[in-house]
Amino acid sequence: MIIEGNDPTVEPSFTLSNRLARQLWNWVWLFLFRPSPRPMHAWRAFLLRAFGASVGTDVHVYPAVRIWAPWHLEIGNNVGIADGVTLYNMNRLRIGDYAVISQGAHLCGGSHDYNAANFQLIAEPITVENHAWICAEAFISHGVTLPAGAVVAARSVVNKTLQASWTVYAGVPARPIGKRTQHEH
């Protein structure tokens, strides 16, 4: 998918098939996903599945969620993803059961190797475990795993895997600030 060793100033960073698939998805998002009424969660789940996403039951993906590559997306059961969320999933993005991603959160699965002569594009998976909550406008970087029950406070930045489950994290970079009561379904 990512072309390595290229000159990104004059050459594409992605294969032609990837660029065509993303263009088709962008048109579907623009004309079928984005304008769909808010309660039509099943319709949006259908569209995501049609583009290769794995989507569980009782999933609420709202119409203004931006998804870069549905074929890299796995969403568990009873998940909510609010309007304004960006899922920049150039690699696998797994969202576990009962997870919530609040408005404006940005999950960024890619970056660049700033030490490479060609500023090589890189992509790593992101995993959001069961019962995690990413609050409004939080930023989650590539290669990060959020443990079960973790809460990432509003506008926090997570740039490395968090270790403690059922813990509240806040700040830039996010650090543990408290514990969360554990609830399992």
mmCIF file of C-alpha atoms in Angstrom:
data_model
loop_
_atom_site.group_PDB
_atom_site.id
_atom_site.type_symbol
_atom_site.label_atom_id
_atom_site.label_comp_id
_atom_site.label_asym_id
_atom_site.label_seq_id
_atom_site.Cartn_x
_atom_site.Cartn_y
_atom_site.Cartn_z
ATOM 1 C CA MET A 1 0.000 0.000 0.000
ATOM 2 C CA ILE A 2 2.686 2.578 1.005
ATOM 3 C CA ILE A 3 5.390 2.976 -1.598
ATOM 4 C CA GLU A 4 8.822 2.962 0.008
ATOM 5 C CA GLY A 5 11.937 4.730 -1.218
ATOM 6 C CA ASN A 6 9.985 7.135 -3.423
ATOM 7 C CA ASP A 7 10.400 10.895 -3.782
ATOM 8 C CA PRO A 8 7.113 12.171 -2.310
ATOM 9 C CA THR A 9 7.662 15.619 -3.804
ATOM 10 C CA VAL A 10 7.055 14.241 -7.308
ATOM 11 C CA GLU A 11 5.793 10.647 -6.820
ATOM 12 C CA PRO A 12 2.716 9.218 -5.087
ATOM 13 C CA SER A 13 3.091 7.664 -1.642
ATOM 14 C CA PHE A 14 0.429 4.993 -2.274
ATOM 15 C CA THR A 15 -0.192 2.373 -4.913
ATOM 16 C CA LEU A 16 -2.630 3.163 -7.710
ATOM 17 C CA SER A 17 -5.105 0.538 -6.451
ATOM 18 C CA ASN A 18 -5.070 2.115 -2.980
ATOM 19 C CA ARG A 19 -5.633 5.601 -4.392
ATOM 20 C CA LEU A 20 -8.509 4.387 -6.584
ATOM 21 C CA ALA A 21 -10.169 2.533 -3.696
ATOM 22 C CA ARG A 22 -9.890 5.597 -1.463
ATOM 23 C CA GLN A 23 -11.323 7.812 -4.210
ATOM 24 C CA LEU A 24 -14.306 5.494 -4.607
ATOM 25 C CA TRP A 25 -14.799 5.456 -0.832
ATOM 26 C CA ASN A 26 -14.592 9.284 -0.748
ATOM 27 C CA TRP A 27 -17.430 9.522 -3.277
ATOM 28 C CA VAL A 28 -19.546 7.021 -1.328
ATOM 29 C CA TRP A 29 -18.809 8.907 1.901
ATOM 30 C CA LEU A 30 -19.742 12.242 0.306
ATOM 31 C CA PHE A 31 -22.974 11.160 -1.397
ATOM 32 C CA LEU A 32 -24.273 8.237 0.727
ATOM 33 C CA PHE A 33 -22.591 8.204 4.163
ATOM 34 C CA ARG A 34 -22.260 11.879 5.144
ATOM 35 C CA PRO A 35 -25.773 13.078 4.152
ATOM 36 C CA SER A 36 -27.538 10.130 5.804
ATOM 37 C CA PRO A 37 -29.813 11.099 8.724
ATOM 38 C CA ARG A 38 -28.245 10.687 12.170
ATOM 39 C CA PRO A 39 -30.421 7.708 13.250
ATOM 40 C CA MET A 40 -29.414 5.622 10.183
ATOM 41 C CA HIS A 41 -26.566 3.799 11.909
ATOM 42 C CA ALA A 42 -27.393 0.490 10.205
ATOM 43 C CA TRP A 43 -27.075 2.149 6.782
ATOM 44 C CA ARG A 44 -23.636 3.542 7.585
ATOM 45 C CA ALA A 45 -22.547 0.168 9.020
ATOM 46 C CA PHE A 46 -23.709 -1.433 5.755
ATOM 47 C CA LEU A 47 -21.616 1.020 3.710
ATOM 48 C CA LEU A 48 -18.551 0.385 5.875
ATOM 49 C CA ARG A 49 -18.985 -3.385 5.515
ATOM 50 C CA ALA A 50 -19.357 -2.971 1.742
ATOM 51 C CA PHE A 51 -15.867 -1.424 1.785
ATOM 52 C CA GLY A 52 -14.333 -4.216 3.868
ATOM 53 C CA ALA A 53 -14.809 -2.995 7.433
ATOM 54 C CA SER A 54 -15.657 -5.467 10.176
ATOM 55 C CA VAL A 55 -18.543 -3.899 12.106
ATOM 56 C CA GLY A 56 -20.230 -5.471 15.127
ATOM 57 C CA THR A 57 -23.812 -5.092 16.320
ATOM 58 C CA ASP A 58 -25.382 -1.984 17.847
ATOM 59 C CA VAL A 59 -22.646 0.245 16.434
ATOM 60 C CA HIS A 60 -23.357 3.968 16.164
ATOM 61 C CA VAL A 61 -21.042 5.630 13.659
ATOM 62 C CA TYR A 62 -22.364 9.132 13.103
ATOM 63 C CA PRO A 63 -22.499 10.723 9.634
ATOM 64 C CA ALA A 64 -19.694 13.281 10.091
ATOM 65 C CA VAL A 65 -17.066 10.665 11.015
ATOM 66 C CA ARG A 66 -14.164 10.759 8.530
ATOM 67 C CA ILE A 67 -12.731 7.321 7.776
ATOM 68 C CA TRP A 68 -9.648 7.071 5.596
ATOM 69 C CA ALA A 69 -9.766 3.345 4.720
ATOM 70 C CA PRO A 70 -12.769 1.262 5.830
ATOM 71 C CA TRP A 71 -10.965 -1.945 4.795
ATOM 72 C CA HIS A 72 -8.519 -1.381 7.678
ATOM 73 C CA LEU A 73 -11.292 -0.855 10.246
ATOM 74 C CA GLU A 74 -12.572 -3.325 12.847
ATOM 75 C CA ILE A 75 -15.329 -2.147 15.189
ATOM 76 C CA GLY A 76 -16.666 -4.343 17.998
ATOM 77 C CA ASN A 77 -20.174 -4.432 19.459
ATOM 78 C CA ASN A 78 -21.978 -1.555 21.190
ATOM 79 C CA VAL A 79 -19.531 1.097 19.994
ATOM 80 C CA GLY A 80 -20.208 4.814 19.582
ATOM 81 C CA ILE A 81 -18.159 7.051 17.276
ATOM 82 C CA ALA A 82 -19.329 10.678 17.357
ATOM 83 C CA ASP A 83 -19.541 13.327 14.665
ATOM 84 C CA GLY A 84 -16.287 15.056 13.875
ATOM 85 C CA VAL A 85 -14.084 12.056 14.671
ATOM 86 C CA THR A 86 -11.222 11.403 12.251
ATOM 87 C CA LEU A 87 -10.116 7.793 11.805
ATOM 88 C CA TYR A 88 -6.955 8.251 9.745
ATOM 89 C CA ASN A 89 -6.344 4.522 9.509
ATOM 90 C CA MET A 90 -3.588 3.945 6.986
ATOM 91 C CA ASN A 91 -2.991 0.686 8.884
ATOM 92 C CA ARG A 92 -5.299 -1.520 10.959
ATOM 93 C CA LEU A 93 -7.547 0.246 13.466
ATOM 94 C CA ARG A 94 -9.346 -1.986 15.953
ATOM 95 C CA ILE A 95 -12.005 -0.592 18.282
ATOM 96 C CA GLY A 96 -13.179 -3.002 20.970
ATOM 97 C CA ASP A 97 -16.642 -3.630 22.415
ATOM 98 C CA TYR A 98 -18.369 -0.837 24.375
ATOM 99 C CA ALA A 99 -15.744 1.721 23.335
ATOM 100 C CA VAL A 100 -16.708 5.367 22.862
ATOM 101 C CA ILE A 101 -14.901 7.889 20.692
ATOM 102 C CA SER A 102 -16.210 11.396 21.346
ATOM 103 C CA GLN A 103 -16.596 14.324 18.963
ATOM 104 C CA GLY A 104 -13.505 15.727 17.347
ATOM 105 C CA ALA A 105 -11.145 12.945 18.456
ATOM 106 C CA HIS A 106 -8.381 12.170 15.961
ATOM 107 C CA LEU A 107 -6.876 8.691 15.658
ATOM 108 C CA CYS A 108 -3.829 9.122 13.415
ATOM 109 C CA GLY A 109 -2.365 5.868 12.098
ATOM 110 C CA GLY A 110 0.441 7.445 10.084
ATOM 111 C CA SER A 111 3.349 9.821 10.198
ATOM 112 C CA HIS A 112 6.685 10.372 8.473
ATOM 113 C CA ASP A 113 10.212 9.304 9.264
ATOM 114 C CA TYR A 114 11.699 12.770 9.642
ATOM 115 C CA ASN A 115 15.229 11.311 9.604
ATOM 116 C CA ALA A 116 14.768 9.662 6.205
ATOM 117 C CA ALA A 117 16.066 11.571 3.188
ATOM 118 C CA ASN A 118 12.717 11.057 1.460
ATOM 119 C CA PHE A 119 10.631 11.811 4.598
ATOM 120 C CA GLN A 120 9.273 8.241 4.294
ATOM 121 C CA LEU A 121 5.606 7.803 5.101
ATOM 122 C CA ILE A 122 4.999 5.227 7.852
ATOM 123 C CA ALA A 123 1.821 3.624 9.165
ATOM 124 C CA GLU A 124 1.189 1.563 12.289
ATOM 125 C CA PRO A 125 -1.956 0.015 13.775
ATOM 126 C CA ILE A 126 -3.997 1.552 16.577
ATOM 127 C CA THR A 127 -5.916 -0.593 19.065
ATOM 128 C CA VAL A 128 -8.674 0.684 21.348
ATOM 129 C CA GLU A 129 -9.545 -2.083 23.793
ATOM 130 C CA ASN A 130 -12.996 -2.853 25.239
ATOM 131 C CA HIS A 131 -14.711 -0.166 27.344
ATOM 132 C CA ALA A 132 -12.152 2.529 26.502
ATOM 133 C CA TRP A 133 -13.347 6.112 26.094
ATOM 134 C CA ILE A 134 -11.529 8.682 23.997
ATOM 135 C CA CYS A 135 -12.949 12.044 25.042
ATOM 136 C CA ALA A 136 -13.556 15.118 22.867
ATOM 137 C CA GLU A 137 -10.726 16.301 20.651
ATOM 138 C CA ALA A 138 -8.146 13.866 22.038
ATOM 139 C CA PHE A 139 -5.317 12.806 19.708
ATOM 140 C CA ILE A 140 -4.155 9.169 19.486
ATOM 141 C CA SER A 141 -0.918 8.545 17.577
ATOM 142 C CA HIS A 142 0.090 5.631 15.341
ATOM 143 C CA GLY A 143 1.239 2.417 17.013
ATOM 144 C CA VAL A 144 -0.726 3.098 20.209
ATOM 145 C CA THR A 145 -2.807 0.615 22.194
ATOM 146 C CA LEU A 146 -5.319 1.928 24.699
ATOM 147 C CA PRO A 147 -5.947 -0.715 27.388
ATOM 148 C CA ALA A 148 -9.367 -1.943 28.498
ATOM 149 C CA GLY A 149 -11.421 0.675 30.308
ATOM 150 C CA ALA A 150 -8.914 3.483 29.744
ATOM 151 C CA VAL A 151 -10.254 7.041 29.555
ATOM 152 C CA VAL A 152 -8.306 9.608 27.561
ATOM 153 C CA ALA A 153 -9.427 13.046 28.744
ATOM 154 C CA ALA A 154 -10.526 15.804 26.382
ATOM 155 C CA ARG A 155 -7.753 17.333 24.270
ATOM 156 C CA SER A 156 -5.138 14.929 25.610
ATOM 157 C CA VAL A 157 -2.379 13.542 23.396
ATOM 158 C CA VAL A 158 -1.423 9.861 23.488
ATOM 159 C CA ASN A 159 1.809 9.170 21.626
ATOM 160 C CA LYS A 160 2.740 5.815 23.176
ATOM 161 C CA THR A 161 0.871 2.742 24.382
ATOM 162 C CA LEU A 162 -0.822 3.249 27.742
ATOM 163 C CA GLN A 163 -0.138 0.528 30.280
ATOM 164 C CA ALA A 164 -2.793 0.545 33.025
ATOM 165 C CA SER A 165 -6.333 -0.640 32.371
ATOM 166 C CA TRP A 166 -9.300 1.178 33.924
ATOM 167 C CA THR A 167 -7.227 4.327 34.373
ATOM 168 C CA VAL A 168 -7.957 7.944 33.451
ATOM 169 C CA TYR A 169 -5.227 9.676 31.437
ATOM 170 C CA ALA A 170 -4.950 13.407 30.737
ATOM 171 C CA GLY A 171 -2.502 15.966 29.403
ATOM 172 C CA VAL A 172 0.117 16.415 26.744
ATOM 173 C CA PRO A 173 1.469 13.802 26.734
ATOM 174 C CA ALA A 174 -1.292 11.896 28.532
ATOM 175 C CA ARG A 175 -0.392 10.675 32.014
ATOM 176 C CA PRO A 176 -2.419 8.712 34.595
ATOM 177 C CA ILE A 177 -4.499 11.015 36.802
ATOM 178 C CA GLY A 178 -6.966 8.601 38.396
ATOM 179 C CA LYS A 179 -8.674 5.237 38.410
ATOM 180 C CA ARG A 180 -11.979 4.282 36.827
ATOM 181 C CA THR A 181 -14.505 1.887 38.324
ATOM 182 C CA GLN A 182 -14.449 -1.333 36.317
ATOM 183 C CA HIS A 183 -17.710 -2.396 34.649
ATOM 184 C CA GLU A 184 -17.988 -5.429 32.397
ATOM 185 C CA HIS A 185 -20.991 -6.306 30.268
#
